[in-house]
Short mmCIF file of C-alpha atoms and ligand atoms in Angstrom, two decimals:
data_model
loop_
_atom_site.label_atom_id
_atom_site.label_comp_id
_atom_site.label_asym_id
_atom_site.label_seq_id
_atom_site.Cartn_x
_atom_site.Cartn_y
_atom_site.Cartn_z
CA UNK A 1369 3.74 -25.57 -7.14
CA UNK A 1370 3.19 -22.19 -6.45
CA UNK A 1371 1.09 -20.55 -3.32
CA UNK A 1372 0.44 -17.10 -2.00
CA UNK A 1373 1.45 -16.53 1.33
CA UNK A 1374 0.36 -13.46 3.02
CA UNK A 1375 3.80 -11.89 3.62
CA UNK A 1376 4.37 -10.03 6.77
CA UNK A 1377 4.97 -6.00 6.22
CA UNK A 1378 8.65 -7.02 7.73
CA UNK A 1379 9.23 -9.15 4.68
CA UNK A 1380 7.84 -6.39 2.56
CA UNK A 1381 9.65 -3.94 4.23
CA UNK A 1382 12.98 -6.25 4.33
CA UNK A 1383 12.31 -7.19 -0.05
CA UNK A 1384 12.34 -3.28 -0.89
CA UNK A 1385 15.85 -2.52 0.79
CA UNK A 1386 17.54 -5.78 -0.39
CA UNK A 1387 16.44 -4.94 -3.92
CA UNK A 1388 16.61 -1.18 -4.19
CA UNK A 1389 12.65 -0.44 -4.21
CA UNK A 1390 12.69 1.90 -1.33
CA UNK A 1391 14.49 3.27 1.18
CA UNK A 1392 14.20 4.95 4.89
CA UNK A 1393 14.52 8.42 3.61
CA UNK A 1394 17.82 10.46 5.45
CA UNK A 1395 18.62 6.94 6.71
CA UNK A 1396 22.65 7.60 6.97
CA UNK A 1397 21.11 10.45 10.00
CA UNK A 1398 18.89 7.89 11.40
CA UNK A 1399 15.85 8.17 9.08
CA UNK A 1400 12.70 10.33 9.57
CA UNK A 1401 9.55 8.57 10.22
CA UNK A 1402 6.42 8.30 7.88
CA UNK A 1403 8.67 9.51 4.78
CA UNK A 1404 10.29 7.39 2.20
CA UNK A 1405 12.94 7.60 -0.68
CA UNK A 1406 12.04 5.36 -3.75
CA UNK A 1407 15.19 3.45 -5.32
CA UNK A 1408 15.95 2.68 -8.90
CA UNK A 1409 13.36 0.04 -9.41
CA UNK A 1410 10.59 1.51 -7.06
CA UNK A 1411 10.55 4.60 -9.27
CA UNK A 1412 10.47 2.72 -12.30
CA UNK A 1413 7.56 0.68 -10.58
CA UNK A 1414 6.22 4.50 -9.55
CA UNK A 1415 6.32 5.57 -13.00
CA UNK A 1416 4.09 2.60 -14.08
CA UNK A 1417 1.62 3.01 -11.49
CA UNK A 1418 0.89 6.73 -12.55
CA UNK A 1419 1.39 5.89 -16.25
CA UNK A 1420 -1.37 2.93 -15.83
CA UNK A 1421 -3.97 4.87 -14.12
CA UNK A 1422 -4.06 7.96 -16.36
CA UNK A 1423 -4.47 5.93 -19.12
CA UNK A 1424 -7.25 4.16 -17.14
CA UNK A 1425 -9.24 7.55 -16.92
CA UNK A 1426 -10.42 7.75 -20.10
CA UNK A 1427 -14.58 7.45 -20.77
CA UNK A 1428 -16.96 8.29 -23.59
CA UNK A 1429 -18.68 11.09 -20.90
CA UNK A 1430 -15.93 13.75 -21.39
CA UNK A 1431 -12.56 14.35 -21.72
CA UNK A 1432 -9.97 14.68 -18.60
CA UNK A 1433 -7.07 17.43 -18.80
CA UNK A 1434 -4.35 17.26 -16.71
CA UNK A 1435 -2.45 19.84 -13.88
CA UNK A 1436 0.26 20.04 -12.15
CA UNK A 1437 -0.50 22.41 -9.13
CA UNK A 1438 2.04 24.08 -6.23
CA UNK A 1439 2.58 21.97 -2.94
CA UNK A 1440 2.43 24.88 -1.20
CA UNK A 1441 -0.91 27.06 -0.44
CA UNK A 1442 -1.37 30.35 1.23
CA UNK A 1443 -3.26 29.76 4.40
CA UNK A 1444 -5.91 31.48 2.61
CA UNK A 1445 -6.87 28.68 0.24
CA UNK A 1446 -6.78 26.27 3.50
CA UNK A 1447 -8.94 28.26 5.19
CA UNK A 1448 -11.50 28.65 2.40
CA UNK A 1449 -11.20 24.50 1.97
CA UNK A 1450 -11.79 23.75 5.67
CA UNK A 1451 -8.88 22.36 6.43
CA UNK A 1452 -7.34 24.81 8.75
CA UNK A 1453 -10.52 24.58 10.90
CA UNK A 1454 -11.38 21.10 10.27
CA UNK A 1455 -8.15 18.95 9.31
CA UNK A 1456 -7.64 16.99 12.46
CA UNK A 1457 -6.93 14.14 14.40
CA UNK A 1458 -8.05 13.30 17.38
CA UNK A 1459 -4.62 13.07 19.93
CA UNK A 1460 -4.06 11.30 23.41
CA UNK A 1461 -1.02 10.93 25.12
CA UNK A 1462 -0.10 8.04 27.71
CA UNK A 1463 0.88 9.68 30.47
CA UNK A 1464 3.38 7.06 31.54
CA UNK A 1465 5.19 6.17 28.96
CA UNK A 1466 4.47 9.68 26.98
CA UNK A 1467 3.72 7.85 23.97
CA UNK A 1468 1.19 9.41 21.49
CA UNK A 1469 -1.77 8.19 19.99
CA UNK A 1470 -4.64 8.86 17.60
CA UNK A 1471 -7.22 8.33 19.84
CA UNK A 1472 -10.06 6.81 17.19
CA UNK A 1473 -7.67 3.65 16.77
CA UNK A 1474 -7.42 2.93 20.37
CA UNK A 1475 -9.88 1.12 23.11
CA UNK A 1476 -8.80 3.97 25.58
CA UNK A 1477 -10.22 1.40 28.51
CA UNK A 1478 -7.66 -1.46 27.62
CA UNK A 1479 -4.83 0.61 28.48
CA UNK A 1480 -1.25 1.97 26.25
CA UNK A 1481 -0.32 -0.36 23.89
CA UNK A 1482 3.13 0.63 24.57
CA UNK A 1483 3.24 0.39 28.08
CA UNK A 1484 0.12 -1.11 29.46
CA UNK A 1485 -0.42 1.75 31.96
CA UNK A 1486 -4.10 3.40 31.83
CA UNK A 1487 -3.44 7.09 32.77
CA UNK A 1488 -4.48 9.20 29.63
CA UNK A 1489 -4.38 12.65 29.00
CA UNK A 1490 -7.43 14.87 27.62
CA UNK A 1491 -8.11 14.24 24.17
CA UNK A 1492 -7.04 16.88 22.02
CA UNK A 1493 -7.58 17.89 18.30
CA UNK A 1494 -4.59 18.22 16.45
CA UNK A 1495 -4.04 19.45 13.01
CA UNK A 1496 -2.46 17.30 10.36
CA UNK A 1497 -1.05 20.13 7.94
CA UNK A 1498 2.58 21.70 7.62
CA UNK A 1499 2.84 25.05 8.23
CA UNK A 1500 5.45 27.72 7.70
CA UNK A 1501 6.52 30.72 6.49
CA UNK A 1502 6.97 32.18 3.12
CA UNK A 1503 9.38 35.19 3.01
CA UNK A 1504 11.55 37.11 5.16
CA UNK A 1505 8.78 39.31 6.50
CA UNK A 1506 6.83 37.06 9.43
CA UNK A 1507 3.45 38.23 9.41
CA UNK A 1508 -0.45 36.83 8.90
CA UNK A 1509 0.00 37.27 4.89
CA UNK A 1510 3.19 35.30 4.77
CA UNK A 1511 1.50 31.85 6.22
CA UNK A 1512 1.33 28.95 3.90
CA UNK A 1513 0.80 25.48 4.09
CA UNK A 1514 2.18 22.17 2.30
CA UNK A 1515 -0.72 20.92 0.36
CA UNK A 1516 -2.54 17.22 2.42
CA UNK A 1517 -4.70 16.75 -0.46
CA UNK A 1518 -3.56 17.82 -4.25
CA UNK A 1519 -7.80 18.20 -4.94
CA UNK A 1520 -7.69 21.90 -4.05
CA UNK A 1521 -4.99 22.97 -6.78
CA UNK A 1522 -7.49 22.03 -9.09
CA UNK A 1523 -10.18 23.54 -7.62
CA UNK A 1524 -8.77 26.96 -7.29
CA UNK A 1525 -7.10 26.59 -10.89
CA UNK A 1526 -10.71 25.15 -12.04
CA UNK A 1527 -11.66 28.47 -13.83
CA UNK A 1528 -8.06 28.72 -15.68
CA UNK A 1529 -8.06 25.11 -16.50
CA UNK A 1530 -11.90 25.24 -18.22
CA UNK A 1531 -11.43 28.34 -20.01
CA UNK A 1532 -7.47 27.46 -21.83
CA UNK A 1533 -8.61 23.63 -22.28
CA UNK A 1534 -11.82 25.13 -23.55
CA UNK A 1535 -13.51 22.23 -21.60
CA UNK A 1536 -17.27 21.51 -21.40
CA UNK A 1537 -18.70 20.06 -18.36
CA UNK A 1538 -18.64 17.37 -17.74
CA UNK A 1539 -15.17 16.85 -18.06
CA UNK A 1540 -12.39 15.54 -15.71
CA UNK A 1541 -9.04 17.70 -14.38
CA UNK A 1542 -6.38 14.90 -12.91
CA UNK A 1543 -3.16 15.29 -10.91
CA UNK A 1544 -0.79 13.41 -9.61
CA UNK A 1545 1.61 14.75 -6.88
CA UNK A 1546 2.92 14.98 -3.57
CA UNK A 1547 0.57 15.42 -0.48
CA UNK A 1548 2.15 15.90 2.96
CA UNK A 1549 -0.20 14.97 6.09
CA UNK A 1550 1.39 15.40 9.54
CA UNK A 1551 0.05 11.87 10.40
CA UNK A 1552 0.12 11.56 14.70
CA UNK A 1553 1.11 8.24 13.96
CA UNK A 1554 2.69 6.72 10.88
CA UNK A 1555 2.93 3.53 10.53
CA UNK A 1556 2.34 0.36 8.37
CA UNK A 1557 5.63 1.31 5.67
CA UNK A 1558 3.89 3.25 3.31
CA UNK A 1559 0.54 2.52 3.91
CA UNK A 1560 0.30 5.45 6.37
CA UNK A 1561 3.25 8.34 5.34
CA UNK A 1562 4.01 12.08 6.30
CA UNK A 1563 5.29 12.92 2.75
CA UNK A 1564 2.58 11.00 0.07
CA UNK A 1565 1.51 10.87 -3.41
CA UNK A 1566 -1.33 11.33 -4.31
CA UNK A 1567 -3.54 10.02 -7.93
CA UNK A 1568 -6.71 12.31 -8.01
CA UNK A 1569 -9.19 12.71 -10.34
CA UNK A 1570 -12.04 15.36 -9.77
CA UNK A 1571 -14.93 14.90 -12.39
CA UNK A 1572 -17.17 18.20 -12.42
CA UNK A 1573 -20.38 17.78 -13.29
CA UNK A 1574 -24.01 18.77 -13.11
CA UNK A 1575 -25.90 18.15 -9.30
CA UNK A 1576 -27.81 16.00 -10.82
CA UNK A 1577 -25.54 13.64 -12.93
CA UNK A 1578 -23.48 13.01 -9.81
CA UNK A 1579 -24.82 10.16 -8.11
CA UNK A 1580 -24.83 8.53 -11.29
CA UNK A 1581 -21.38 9.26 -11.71
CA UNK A 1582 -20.09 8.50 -8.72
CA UNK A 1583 -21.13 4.88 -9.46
CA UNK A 1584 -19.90 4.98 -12.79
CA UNK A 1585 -16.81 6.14 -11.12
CA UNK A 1586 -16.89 3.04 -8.27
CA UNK A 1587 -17.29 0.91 -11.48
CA UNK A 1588 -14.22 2.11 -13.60
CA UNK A 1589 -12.10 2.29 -10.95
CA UNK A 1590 -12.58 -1.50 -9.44
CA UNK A 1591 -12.03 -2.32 -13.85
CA UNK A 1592 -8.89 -0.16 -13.47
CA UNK A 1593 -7.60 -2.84 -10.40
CA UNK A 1594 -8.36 -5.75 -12.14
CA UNK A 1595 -6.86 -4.39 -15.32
CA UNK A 1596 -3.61 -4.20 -13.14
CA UNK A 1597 -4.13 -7.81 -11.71
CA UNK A 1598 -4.94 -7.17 -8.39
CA UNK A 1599 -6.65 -10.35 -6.39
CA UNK A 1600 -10.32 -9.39 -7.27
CA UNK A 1601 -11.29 -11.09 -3.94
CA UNK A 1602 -9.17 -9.19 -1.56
CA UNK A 1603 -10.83 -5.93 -3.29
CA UNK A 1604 -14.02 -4.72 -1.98
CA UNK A 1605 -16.39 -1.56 -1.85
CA UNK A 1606 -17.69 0.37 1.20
CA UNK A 1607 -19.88 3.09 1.51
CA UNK A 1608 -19.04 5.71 4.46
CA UNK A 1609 -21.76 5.89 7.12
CA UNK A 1610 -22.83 9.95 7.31
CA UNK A 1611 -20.90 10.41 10.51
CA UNK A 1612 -17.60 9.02 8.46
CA UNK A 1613 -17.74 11.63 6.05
CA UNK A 1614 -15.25 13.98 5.15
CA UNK A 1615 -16.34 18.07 5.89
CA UNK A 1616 -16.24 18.02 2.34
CA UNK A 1617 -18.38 15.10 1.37
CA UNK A 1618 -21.71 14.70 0.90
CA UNK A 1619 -21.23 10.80 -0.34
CA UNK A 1620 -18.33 8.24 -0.10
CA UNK A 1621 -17.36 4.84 -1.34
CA UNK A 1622 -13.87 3.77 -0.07
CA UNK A 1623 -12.81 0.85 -2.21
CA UNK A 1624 -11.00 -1.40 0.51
CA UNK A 1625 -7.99 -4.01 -0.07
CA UNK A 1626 -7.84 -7.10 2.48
CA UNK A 1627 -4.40 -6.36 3.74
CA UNK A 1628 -2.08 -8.54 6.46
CA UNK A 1629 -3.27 -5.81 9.38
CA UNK A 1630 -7.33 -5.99 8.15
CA UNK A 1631 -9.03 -4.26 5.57
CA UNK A 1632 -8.05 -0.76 4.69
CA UNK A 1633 -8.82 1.98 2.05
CA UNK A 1634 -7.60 2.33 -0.41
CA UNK A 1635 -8.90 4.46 -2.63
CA UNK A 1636 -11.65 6.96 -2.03
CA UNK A 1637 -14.37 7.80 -4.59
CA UNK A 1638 -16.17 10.76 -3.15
CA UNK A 1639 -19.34 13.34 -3.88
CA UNK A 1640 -18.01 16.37 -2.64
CA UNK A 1641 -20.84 18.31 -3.93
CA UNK A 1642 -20.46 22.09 -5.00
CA UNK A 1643 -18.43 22.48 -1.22
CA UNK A 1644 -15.17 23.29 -3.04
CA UNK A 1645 -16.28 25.68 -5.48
CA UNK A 1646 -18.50 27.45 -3.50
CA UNK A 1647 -16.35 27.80 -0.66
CA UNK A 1648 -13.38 29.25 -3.08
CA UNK A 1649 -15.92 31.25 -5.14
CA UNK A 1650 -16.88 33.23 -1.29
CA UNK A 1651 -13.43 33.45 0.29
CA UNK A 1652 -11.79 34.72 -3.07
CA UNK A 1653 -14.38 36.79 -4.77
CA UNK A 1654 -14.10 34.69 -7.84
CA UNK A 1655 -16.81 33.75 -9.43
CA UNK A 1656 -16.34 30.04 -10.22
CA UNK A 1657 -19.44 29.73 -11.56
CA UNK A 1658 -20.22 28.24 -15.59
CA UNK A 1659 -22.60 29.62 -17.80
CA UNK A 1660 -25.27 26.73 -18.87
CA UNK A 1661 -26.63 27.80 -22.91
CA UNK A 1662 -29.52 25.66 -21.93
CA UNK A 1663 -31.39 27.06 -19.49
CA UNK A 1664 -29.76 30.78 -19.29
CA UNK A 1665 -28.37 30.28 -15.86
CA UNK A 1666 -25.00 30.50 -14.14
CA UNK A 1667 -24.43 27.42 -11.65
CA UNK A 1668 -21.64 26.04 -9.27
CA UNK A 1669 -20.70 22.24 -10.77
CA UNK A 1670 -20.38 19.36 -8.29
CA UNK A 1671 -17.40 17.00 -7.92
CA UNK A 1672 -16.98 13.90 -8.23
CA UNK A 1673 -13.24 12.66 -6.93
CA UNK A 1674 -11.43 9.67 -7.04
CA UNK A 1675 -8.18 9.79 -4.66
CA UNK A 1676 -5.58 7.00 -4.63
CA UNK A 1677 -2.18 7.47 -2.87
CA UNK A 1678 0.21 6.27 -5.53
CA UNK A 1679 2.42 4.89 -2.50
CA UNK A 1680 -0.20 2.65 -0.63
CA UNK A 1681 -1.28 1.17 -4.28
CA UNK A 1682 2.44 0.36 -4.68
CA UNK A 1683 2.23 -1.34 -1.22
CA UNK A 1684 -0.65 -3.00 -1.95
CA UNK A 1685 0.41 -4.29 -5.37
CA UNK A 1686 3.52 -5.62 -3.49
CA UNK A 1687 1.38 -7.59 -1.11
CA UNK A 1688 -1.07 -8.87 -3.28
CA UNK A 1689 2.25 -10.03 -5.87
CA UNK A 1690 4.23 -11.76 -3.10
CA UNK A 1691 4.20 -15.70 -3.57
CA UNK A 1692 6.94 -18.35 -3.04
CA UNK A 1693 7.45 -21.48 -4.76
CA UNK A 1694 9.42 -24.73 -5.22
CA UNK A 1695 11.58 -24.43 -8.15
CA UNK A 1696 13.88 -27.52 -8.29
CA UNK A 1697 13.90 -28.08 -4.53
CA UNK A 1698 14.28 -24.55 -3.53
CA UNK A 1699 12.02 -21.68 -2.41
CA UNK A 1700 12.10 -19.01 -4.49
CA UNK A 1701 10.55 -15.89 -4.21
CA UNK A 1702 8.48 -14.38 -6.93
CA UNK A 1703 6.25 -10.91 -7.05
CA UNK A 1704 3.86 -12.01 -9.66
CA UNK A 1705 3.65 -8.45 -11.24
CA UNK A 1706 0.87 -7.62 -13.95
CA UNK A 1707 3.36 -6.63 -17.01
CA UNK A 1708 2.42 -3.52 -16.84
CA UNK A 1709 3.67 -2.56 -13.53
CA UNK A 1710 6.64 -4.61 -13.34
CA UNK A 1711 9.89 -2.32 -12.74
CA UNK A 1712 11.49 -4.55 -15.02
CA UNK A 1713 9.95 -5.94 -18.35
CA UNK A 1714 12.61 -8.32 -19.68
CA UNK A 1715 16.09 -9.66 -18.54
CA UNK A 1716 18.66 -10.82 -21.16
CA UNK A 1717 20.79 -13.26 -19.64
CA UNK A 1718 23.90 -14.86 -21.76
CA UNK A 1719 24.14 -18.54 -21.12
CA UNK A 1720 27.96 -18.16 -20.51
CA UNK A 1721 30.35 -15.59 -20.67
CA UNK A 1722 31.57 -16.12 -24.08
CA UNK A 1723 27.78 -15.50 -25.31
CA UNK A 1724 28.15 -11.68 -23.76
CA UNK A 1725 28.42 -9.99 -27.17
CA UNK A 1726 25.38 -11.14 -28.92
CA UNK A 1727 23.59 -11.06 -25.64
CA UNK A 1728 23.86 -7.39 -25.10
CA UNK A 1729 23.58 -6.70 -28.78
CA UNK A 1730 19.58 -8.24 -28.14
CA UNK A 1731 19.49 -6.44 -25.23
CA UNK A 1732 20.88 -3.09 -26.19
CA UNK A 1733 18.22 -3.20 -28.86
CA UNK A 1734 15.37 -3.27 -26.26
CA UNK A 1735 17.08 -0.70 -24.18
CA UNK A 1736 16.91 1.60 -26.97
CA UNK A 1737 12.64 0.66 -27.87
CA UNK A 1738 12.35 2.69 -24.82
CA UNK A 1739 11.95 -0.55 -22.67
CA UNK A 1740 13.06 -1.23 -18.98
CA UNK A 1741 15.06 -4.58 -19.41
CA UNK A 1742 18.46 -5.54 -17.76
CA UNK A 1743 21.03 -7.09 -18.50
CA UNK A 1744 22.93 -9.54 -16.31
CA UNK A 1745 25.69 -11.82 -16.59
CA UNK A 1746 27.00 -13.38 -13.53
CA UNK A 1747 26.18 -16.20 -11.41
CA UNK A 1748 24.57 -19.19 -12.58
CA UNK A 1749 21.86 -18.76 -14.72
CA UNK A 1750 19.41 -20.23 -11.75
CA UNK A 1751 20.54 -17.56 -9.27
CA UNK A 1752 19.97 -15.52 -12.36
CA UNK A 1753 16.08 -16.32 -12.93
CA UNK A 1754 15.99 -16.07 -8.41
CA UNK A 1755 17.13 -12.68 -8.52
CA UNK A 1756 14.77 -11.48 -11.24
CA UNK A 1757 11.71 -13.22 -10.13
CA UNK A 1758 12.41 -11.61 -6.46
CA UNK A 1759 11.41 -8.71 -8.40
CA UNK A 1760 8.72 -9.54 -10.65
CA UNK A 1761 10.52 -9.70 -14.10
CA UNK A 1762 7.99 -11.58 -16.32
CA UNK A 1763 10.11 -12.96 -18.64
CA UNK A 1764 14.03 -13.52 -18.78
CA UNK A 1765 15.67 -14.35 -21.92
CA UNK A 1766 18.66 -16.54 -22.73
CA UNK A 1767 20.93 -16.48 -24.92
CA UNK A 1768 22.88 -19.82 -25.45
CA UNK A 1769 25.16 -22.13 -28.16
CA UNK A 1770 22.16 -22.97 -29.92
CA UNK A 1771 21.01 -19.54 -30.56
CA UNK A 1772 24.06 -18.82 -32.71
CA UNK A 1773 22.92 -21.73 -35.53
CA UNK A 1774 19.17 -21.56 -35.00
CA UNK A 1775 18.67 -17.83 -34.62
CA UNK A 1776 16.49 -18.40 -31.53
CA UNK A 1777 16.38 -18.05 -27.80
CA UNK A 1778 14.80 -19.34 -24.59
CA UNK A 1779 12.24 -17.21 -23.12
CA UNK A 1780 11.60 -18.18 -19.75
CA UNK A 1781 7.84 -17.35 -17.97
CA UNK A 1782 8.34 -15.96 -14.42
CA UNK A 1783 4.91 -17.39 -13.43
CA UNK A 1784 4.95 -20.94 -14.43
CA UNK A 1785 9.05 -21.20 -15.03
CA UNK A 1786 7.78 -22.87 -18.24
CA UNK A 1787 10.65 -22.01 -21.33
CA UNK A 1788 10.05 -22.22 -24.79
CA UNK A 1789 12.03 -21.15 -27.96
CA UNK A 1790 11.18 -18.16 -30.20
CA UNK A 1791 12.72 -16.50 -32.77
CA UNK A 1792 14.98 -13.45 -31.94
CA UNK A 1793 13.25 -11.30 -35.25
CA UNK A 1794 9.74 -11.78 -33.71
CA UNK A 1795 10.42 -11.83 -29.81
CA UNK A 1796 9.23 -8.55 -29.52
CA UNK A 1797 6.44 -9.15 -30.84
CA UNK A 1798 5.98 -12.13 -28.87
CA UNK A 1799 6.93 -10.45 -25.80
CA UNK A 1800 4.70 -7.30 -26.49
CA UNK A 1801 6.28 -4.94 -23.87
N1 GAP B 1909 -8.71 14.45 -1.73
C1 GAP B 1909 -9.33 13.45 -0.93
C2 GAP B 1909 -8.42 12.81 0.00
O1 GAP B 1909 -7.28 13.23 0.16
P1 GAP B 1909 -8.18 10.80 1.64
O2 GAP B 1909 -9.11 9.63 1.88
O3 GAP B 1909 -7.71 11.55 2.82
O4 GAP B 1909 -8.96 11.74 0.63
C3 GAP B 1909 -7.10 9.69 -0.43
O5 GAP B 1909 -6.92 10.30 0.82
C4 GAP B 1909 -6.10 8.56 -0.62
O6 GAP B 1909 -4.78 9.03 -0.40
C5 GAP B 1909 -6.28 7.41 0.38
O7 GAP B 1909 -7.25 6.49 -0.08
C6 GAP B 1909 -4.89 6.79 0.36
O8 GAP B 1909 -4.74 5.93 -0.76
C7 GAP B 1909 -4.00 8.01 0.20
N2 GAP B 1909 -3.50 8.49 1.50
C8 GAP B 1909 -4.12 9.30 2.37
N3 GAP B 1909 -3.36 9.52 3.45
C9 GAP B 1909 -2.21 8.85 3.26
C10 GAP B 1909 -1.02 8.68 4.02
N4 GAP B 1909 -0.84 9.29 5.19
N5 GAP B 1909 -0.03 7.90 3.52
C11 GAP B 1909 -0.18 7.28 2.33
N6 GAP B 1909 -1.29 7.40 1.57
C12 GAP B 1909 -2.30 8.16 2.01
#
């Protein structure tokens, strides 16, 4: 019998340094907080992730081009976007204990969380972007900034992009890349980092299309997490009251997972209007206006953006995969993986040792399809199926005596443990990885 059981982010935390999904980053120095290094099997499980969604942007509307923009800005591009002036956090400090807080996710009147004590300092805004210094010379001109959102390298390449792709609007411009947010407080693994990746999509598009789209958008992106088998019923939509909104945004719908510690965004679908644009177009002298044949005129498109951090959907997927069973009186733990995001697609396991060499001739033969499978030989071949299911292998394959006369071999089902025989010429195409 199999159950989900809501893991805690401990066990989470504990599964992805046992099996080599992710790391403290610098952790031999003592780690840094909010920042992350991804092992061998959370990159592969990375790589799915963004390979999954940009195939999951496609639509008969318009195309979608991809960039691959700088992480770091001149401050001149931050201050056209807002974000110098407006990228904050509100900060508090206990004046006690000298912990720090974001003030908006505490009850200020029940006291520190840390230490009880309810002496508080002023609250103060404080500004969630990295900033330094590009060049030798130290002046106003050398200030730059890592990027906290990847939107705006699109927006400022938007003109470049259009003309070279030879693009009509609407069409889409996607990017996927690292975002770095001096967060007051990180916390929850990588639900809430310093260093982040970041899966956005901005769809320009006429003013008036773009309410329109942006549900369109809502509904292909809640297809897009069911496509990659996340629990439909721990997914939900919310739309931001006007005093949650971004400086940017003129509309928002934050589609929200139920996780362990409440529900949380998790991706954010927003209406940013012609904001971007126009604010680029007056702070550079650009015009980033388009030409419409129709009616003659020159106009500003709007945006419509959908933003996922690539690191809290990998969280999230993690969560929502965890169960444990009984397998032949034992509890066994088993990330129930849609195929297509499993690190690991296939593990060839040899019955014995003296079944190695036709083993790894099966499995060498995936390997070189292109195919993440292992290969793995030692221990007992339960402790075998354990150590795979701990990280969401759907299917592990056997090799044994009987494969050598009937040409066959056992193909055992992660989710149900069930086995069955199938021939070794068609198991690919059985196994359709
Ligand atoms: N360009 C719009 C934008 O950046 P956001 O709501 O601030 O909007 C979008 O971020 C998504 O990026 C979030 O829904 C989340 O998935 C991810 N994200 C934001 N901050 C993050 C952080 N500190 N750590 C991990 N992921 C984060």
């Amino acid at each position: 019998m199999s159950f989900p059981v809501t893991p805690t982010l401990d066990t989470i935390v504990a599964l992805c340094k046992r099996r080599g999904f992710v790391f403290p980053a610098a952790e031999i120095y003592g780690g840094i907080n909010g920042v992350y290094d991804f092992g061998h099997l959370g990159t592969l499980m990375k790589n799915n992730i963004r390979t999954t969604w940009l195939k999951s942007l496609t639509n008969p509307r318009g195309e979608i081009v991809q960039i691959e923009g700088s992480l770091l800005a001149p401050e001149a591009v931050w201050k056209a976007s807002g974000h110098v002036e407006g990228f904050h956090d509100p900060m508090v400090d206990c004046k006690a204990c000298k912990k720090r807080f974001r003030a908006d996710e505490l009850d200020l009147n029940k006291g520190c969380p840390s230490c009880g004590n309810n002496d508080w300092t002023e609250i103060r805004q404080f500004n969630m972007m990295f900033k330094t210094q590009v060049g030798a010379n130290q002046d106003s001109g050398s200030i730059a900034y890592l990027r906290p959102e990847t939107a705006q390298a699109i927006y400022i390449n938007f003109k470049n992009v259009m003309t070279t792709s030879r693009s009509k609007i609407p069409f889409g411009i996607a990017q996927i890349g690292k975002s770095f947010r001096n967060e007051i407080t990180p916390k929850q693994f990588l639900f809430r980092m310093r260093e982040f990746e970041q899966m956005e999509m901005q769809w320009f598009c006429k003013a008036e299309t773009a309410p329109q789209e942006l549900q369109n958008w809502t509904a292909q992106r809640l297809a897009f997490y069911k496509s990659i088998g996340l629990t439909m019923d721990k997914i939900r939509t919310r739309d931001h009251a006007a005093d949650e909104l971004a400086h940017y945004s003129t509309n928002c719908t934050d589609v929200e997972y139920q996780f362990p510690f409440g529900w949380k965004e998790l991706e954010g679908i927003a209406h940013r209007g012609c904001y971007d644009l126009t604010q680029h177009s007056t702070h550079s002298g650009k015009d980033l206006g388009v030409f419409d044949e129709a009616t003659k005129e020159s106009y500003v498109p709007n945006v419509v953006e959908c933003s996922i951090g690539v690191d809290r959907l990998f969280l999230t997927l993690l969560f929502d995969a965890y169960y444990e069973d009984v397998v032949e009186g034992e509890t066994r733990v088993v990330l129930k993986l849609d195929k297509k995001i499993a690190p690991i697609k296939a593990a060839f396991l040899p019955l014995i040792k003296k079944l190695e060499e036709p083993a790894q001739k099966l499995y060498q033969s995936f390997l070189e399809r292109g195919i993440s499978v292992q290969y793995d030989a030692s221990g007992s071949i339960g402790k075998r199926y354990r150590r795979q299911d701990e990280i969401g292998t759907p299917f592990c394959i056997t090799y044994d005596f009987e494969s050598e006369q009937d040409h066959c071999v056992t193909v055992r089902h992660r989710d149900t443990t069930k086995q069955e025989r199938i021939a070794i010429d068609k198991l690919a195409e059985y196994l359709a990885l």
